[in-house]
CSV table of C-alpha atoms in Angstrom, one decimal:
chain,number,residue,atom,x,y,z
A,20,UNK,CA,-7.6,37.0,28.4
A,21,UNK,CA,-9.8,36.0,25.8
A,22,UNK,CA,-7.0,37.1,23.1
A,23,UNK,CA,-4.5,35.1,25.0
A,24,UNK,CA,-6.3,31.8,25.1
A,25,UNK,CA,-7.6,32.2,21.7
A,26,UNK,CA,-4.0,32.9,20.4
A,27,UNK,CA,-2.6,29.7,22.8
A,28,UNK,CA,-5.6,27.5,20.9
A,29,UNK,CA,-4.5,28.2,17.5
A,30,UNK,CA,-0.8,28.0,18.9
A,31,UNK,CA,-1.5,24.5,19.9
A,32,UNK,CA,-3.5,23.4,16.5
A,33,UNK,CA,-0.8,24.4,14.6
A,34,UNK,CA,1.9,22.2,16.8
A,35,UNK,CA,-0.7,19.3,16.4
A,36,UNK,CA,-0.8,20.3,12.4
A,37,UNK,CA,2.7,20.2,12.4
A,38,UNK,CA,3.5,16.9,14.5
A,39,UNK,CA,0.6,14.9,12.2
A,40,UNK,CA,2.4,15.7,9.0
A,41,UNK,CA,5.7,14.7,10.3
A,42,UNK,CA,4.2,11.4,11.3
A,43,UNK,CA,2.5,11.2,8.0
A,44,UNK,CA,6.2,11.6,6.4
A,45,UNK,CA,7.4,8.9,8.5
A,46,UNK,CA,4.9,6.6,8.4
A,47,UNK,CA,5.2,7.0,4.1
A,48,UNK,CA,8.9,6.3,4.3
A,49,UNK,CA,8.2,3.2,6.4
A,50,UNK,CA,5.5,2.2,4.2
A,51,UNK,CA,7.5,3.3,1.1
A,52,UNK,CA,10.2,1.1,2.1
A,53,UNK,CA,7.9,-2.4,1.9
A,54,UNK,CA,6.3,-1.6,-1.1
A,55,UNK,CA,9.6,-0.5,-3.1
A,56,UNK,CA,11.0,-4.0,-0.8
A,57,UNK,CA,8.6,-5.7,-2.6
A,58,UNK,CA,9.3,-4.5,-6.3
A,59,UNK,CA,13.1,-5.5,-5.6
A,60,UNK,CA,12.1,-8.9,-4.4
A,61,UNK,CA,9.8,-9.2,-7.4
A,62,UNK,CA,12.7,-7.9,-10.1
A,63,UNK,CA,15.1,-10.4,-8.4
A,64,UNK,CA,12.3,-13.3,-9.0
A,65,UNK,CA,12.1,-12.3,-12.8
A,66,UNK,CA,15.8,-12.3,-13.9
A,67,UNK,CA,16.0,-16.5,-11.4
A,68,UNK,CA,18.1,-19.2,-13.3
A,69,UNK,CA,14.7,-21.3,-12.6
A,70,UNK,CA,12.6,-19.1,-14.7
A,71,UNK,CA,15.0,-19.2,-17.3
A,72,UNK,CA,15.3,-22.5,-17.4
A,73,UNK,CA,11.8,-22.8,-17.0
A,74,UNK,CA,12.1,-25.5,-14.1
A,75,UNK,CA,8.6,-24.0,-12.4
A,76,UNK,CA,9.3,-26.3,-9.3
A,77,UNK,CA,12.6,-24.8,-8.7
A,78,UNK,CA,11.5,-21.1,-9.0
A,79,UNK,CA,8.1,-22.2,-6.3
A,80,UNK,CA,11.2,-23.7,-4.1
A,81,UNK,CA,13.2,-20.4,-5.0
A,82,UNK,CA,10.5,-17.6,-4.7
A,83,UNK,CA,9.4,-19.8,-1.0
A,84,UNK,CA,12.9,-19.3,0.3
A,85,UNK,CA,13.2,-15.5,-0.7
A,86,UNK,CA,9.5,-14.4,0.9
A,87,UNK,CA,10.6,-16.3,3.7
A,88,UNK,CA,13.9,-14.4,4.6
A,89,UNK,CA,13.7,-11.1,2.9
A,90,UNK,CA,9.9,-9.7,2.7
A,91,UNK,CA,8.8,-8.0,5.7
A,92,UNK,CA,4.9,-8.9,4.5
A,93,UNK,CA,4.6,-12.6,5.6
A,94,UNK,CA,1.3,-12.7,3.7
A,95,UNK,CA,2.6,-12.0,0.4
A,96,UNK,CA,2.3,-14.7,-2.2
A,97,UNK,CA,3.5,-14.8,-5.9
A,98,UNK,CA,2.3,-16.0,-9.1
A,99,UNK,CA,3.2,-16.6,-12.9
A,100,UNK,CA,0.4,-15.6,-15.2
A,101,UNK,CA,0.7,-17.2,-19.2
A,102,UNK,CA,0.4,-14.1,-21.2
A,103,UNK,CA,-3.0,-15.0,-22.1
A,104,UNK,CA,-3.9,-14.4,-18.5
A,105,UNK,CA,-4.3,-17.6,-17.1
A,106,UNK,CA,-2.9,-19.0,-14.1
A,107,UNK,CA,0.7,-20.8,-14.7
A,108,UNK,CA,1.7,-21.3,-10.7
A,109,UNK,CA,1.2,-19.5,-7.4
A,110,UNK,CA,3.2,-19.4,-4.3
A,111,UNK,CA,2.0,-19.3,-1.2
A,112,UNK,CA,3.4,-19.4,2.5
A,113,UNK,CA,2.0,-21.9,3.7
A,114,UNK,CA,1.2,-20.2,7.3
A,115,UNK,CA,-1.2,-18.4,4.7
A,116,UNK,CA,-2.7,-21.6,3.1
A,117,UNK,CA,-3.9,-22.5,6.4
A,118,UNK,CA,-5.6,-19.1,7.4
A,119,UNK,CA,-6.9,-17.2,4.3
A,120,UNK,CA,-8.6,-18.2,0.5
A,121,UNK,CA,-6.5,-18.4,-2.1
A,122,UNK,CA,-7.5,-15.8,-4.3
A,123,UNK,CA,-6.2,-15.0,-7.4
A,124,UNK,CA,-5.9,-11.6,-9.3
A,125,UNK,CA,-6.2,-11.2,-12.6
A,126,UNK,CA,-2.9,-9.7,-14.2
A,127,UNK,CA,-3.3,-7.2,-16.6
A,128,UNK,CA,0.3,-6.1,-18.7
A,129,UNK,CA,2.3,-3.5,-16.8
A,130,UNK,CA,3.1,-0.3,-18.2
A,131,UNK,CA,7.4,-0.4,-18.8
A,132,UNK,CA,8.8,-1.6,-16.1
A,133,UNK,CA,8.6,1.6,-13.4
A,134,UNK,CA,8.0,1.2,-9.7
A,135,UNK,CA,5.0,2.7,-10.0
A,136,UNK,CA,3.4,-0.5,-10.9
A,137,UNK,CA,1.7,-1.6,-7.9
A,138,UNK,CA,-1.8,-1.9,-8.8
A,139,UNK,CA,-4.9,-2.3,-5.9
A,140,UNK,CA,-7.4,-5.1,-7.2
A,141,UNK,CA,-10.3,-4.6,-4.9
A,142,UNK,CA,-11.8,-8.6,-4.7
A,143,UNK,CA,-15.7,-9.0,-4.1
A,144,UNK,CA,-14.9,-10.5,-0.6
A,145,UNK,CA,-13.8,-8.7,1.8
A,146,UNK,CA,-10.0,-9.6,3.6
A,147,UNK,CA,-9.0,-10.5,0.1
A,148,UNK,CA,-8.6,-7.3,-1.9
A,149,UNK,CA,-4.1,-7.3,-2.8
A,150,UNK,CA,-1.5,-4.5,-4.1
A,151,UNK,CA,0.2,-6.0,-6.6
A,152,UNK,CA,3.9,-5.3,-8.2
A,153,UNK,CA,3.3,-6.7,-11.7
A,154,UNK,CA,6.5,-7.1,-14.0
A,155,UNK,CA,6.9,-9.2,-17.3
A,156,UNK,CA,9.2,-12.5,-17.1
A,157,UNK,CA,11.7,-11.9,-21.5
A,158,UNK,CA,13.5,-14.5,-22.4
A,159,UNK,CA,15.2,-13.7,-26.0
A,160,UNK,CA,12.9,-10.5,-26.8
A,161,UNK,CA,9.5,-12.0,-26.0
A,162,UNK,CA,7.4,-11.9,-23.0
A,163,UNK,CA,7.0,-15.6,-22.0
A,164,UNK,CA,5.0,-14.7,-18.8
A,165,UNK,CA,3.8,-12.2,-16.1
A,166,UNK,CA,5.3,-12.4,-12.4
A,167,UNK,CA,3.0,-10.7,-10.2
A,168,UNK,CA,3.8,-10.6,-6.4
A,169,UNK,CA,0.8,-9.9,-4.4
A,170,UNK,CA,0.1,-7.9,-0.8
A,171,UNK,CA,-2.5,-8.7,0.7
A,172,UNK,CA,-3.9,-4.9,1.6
A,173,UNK,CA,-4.8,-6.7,5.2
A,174,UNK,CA,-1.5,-6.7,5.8
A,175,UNK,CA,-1.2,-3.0,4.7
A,176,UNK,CA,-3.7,-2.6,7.5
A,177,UNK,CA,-2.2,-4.4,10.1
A,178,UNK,CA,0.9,-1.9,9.8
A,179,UNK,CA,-1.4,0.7,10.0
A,180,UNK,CA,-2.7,-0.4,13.1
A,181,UNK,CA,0.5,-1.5,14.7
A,182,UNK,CA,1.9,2.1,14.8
A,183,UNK,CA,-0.1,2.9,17.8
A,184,UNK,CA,-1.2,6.3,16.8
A,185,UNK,CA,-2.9,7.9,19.9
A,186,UNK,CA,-6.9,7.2,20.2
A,187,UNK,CA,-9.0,8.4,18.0
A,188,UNK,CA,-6.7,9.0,15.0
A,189,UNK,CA,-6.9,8.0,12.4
A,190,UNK,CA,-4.6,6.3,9.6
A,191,UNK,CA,-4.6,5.1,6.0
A,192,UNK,CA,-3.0,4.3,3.0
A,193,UNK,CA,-4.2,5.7,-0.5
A,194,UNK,CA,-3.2,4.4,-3.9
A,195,UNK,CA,-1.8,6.5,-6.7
A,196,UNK,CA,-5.6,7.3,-7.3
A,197,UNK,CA,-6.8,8.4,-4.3
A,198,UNK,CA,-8.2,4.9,-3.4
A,199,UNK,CA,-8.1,3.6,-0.1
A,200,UNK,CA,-5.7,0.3,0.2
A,201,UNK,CA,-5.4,0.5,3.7
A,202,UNK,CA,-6.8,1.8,6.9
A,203,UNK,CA,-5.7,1.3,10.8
A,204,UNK,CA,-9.6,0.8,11.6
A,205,UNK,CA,-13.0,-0.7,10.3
A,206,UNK,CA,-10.8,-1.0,7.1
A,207,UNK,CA,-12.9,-3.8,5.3
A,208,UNK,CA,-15.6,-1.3,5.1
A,209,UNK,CA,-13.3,1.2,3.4
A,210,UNK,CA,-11.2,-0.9,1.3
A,211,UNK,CA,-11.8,0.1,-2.4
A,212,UNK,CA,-13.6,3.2,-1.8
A,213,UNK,CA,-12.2,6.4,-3.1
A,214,UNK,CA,-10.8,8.8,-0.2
A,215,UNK,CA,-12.4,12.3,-0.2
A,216,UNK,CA,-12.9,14.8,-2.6
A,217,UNK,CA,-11.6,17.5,-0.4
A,218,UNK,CA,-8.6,15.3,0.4
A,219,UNK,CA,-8.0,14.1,-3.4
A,220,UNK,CA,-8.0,17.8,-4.1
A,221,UNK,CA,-5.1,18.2,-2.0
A,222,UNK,CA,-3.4,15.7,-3.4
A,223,UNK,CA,-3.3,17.0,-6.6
A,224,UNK,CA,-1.7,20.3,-5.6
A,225,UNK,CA,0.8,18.8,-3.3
A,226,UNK,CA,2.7,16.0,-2.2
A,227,UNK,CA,2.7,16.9,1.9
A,228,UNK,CA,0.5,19.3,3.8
A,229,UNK,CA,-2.8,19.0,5.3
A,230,UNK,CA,-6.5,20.1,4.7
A,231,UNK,CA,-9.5,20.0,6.9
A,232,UNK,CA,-12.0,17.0,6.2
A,233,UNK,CA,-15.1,15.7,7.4
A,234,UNK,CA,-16.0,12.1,7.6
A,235,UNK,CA,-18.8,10.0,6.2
A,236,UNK,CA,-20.6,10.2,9.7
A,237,UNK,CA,-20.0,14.2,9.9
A,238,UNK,CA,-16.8,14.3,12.2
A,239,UNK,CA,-14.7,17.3,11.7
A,240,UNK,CA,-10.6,16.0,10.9
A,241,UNK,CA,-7.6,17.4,10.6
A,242,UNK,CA,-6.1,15.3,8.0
A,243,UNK,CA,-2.3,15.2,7.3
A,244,UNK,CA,-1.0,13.5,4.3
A,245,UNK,CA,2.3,12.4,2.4
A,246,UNK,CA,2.8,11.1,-0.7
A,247,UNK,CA,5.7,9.1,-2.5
A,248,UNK,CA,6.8,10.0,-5.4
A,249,UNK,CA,8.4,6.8,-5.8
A,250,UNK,CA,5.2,4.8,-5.8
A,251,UNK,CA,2.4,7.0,-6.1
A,252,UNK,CA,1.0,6.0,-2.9
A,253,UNK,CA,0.5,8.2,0.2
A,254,UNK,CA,0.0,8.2,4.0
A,255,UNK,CA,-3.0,10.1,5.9
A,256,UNK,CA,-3.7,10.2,9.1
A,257,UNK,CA,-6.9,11.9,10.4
A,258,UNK,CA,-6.7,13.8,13.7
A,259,UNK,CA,-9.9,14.5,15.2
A,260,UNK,CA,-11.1,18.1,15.9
């Protein structure tokens, strides 16, 4: 008897192994979907008639109208950085000007013009850390500014948490360096803060799979993870032991 129920435990641990990285998969195409939804939005705001005719109002009034009807994240804002890094104009929805600071990232260049440019800039306050797509505005050869569309990594949270994951699991989303960008709970305590070793480990072996973790108050997890190879960024969700 002891045999059989020992067998049906590790049976069932392997079915819950199994079920958590299929909803990390999906829960990283979902989440894949915005962020490369957000890189398209961004390209399409580079290449605008306004920018090339350097009307600034018309691209605010331009880059308003396009957040408004095609970017699932109603807290994402946009900006044109000079290339000396200072501030040229920022966008904002204006549901967002009434509830959150206005914070402003500071742009560094982008590396080519790859999708795997979104960037986490963890800000000193919490609730206003952002991912940001980051692409260069040309006009005849020479880079004349930096776009840089911002995500608010609150809003990566609130998805996280509005996937209704059963109690007591856990969910997050990890940057391309293992750093945490968004978490379904208590995520402005984790924000910023590098996931864990055992779990970065795995990373860099494989793309999907899962590992056995412990969290920073000693709780025993089953973690599941999936990656994008797209964007770098991964899924996790923790099941509890």
């Amino acid at each position: 008897v002891a045999v059989f129920l020992l067998l049906e435990f590790q049976q069932e641990r392997q079915r819950l192994e199994d079920d958590a990285v299929q909803i990390a998969h999906a829960l990283s195409v979902t989440m894949d979907t915005r962020l490369l939804h957000a890189h398209a939005l961004a390209q399409t705001l580079v290449t605008s008639d306004a920018l090339k005719k350097a009307d600034i109002d018309q691209f605010s009034r331009d880059a308003t109208g396009l957040m408004a009807t095609s970017l699932d994240m109603p807290d994402a804002a946009v900006s044109l950085f000079r290339p000396d890094g200072s501030l040229l104009v920022k966008v904002v929805p204006a549901a967002r000007q009434q509830s959150q600071g206005d914070s402003v990232a500071v742009v560094t260049p982008p590396v080519g013009n790859s999708v795997h440019s979104f960037r986490l800039v963890v800000a000193a306050m919490p609730g206003n850390s952002v991912v940001s797509v980051q692409l260069p505005v040309i006009h005849d050869g020479t880079v004349i500014c930096f776009l840089v569309l911002q995500i608010p990594t609150a809003q990566l949270s609130r998805m996280l948490a509005g996937w209704r994951l059963p109690a007591g699991w856990l969910a997050g989303v990890l940057d391309s360096n293992g750093i945490i960008a968004g978490r379904n709970l208590d995520a402005d305590n984790y924000i910023g803060k590098p996931a864990s070793d055992t779990l970065r480990r795995a990373l860099s072996r494989r793309d999907e799979g899962s590992v056995a973790t412990i969290n920073q108050q000693g709780v025993p997890f089953l973690t599941a993870f999936s990656r994008s190879r797209q964007t770098g960024y991964a899924i996790v969700v923790g099941v509890p032991k």
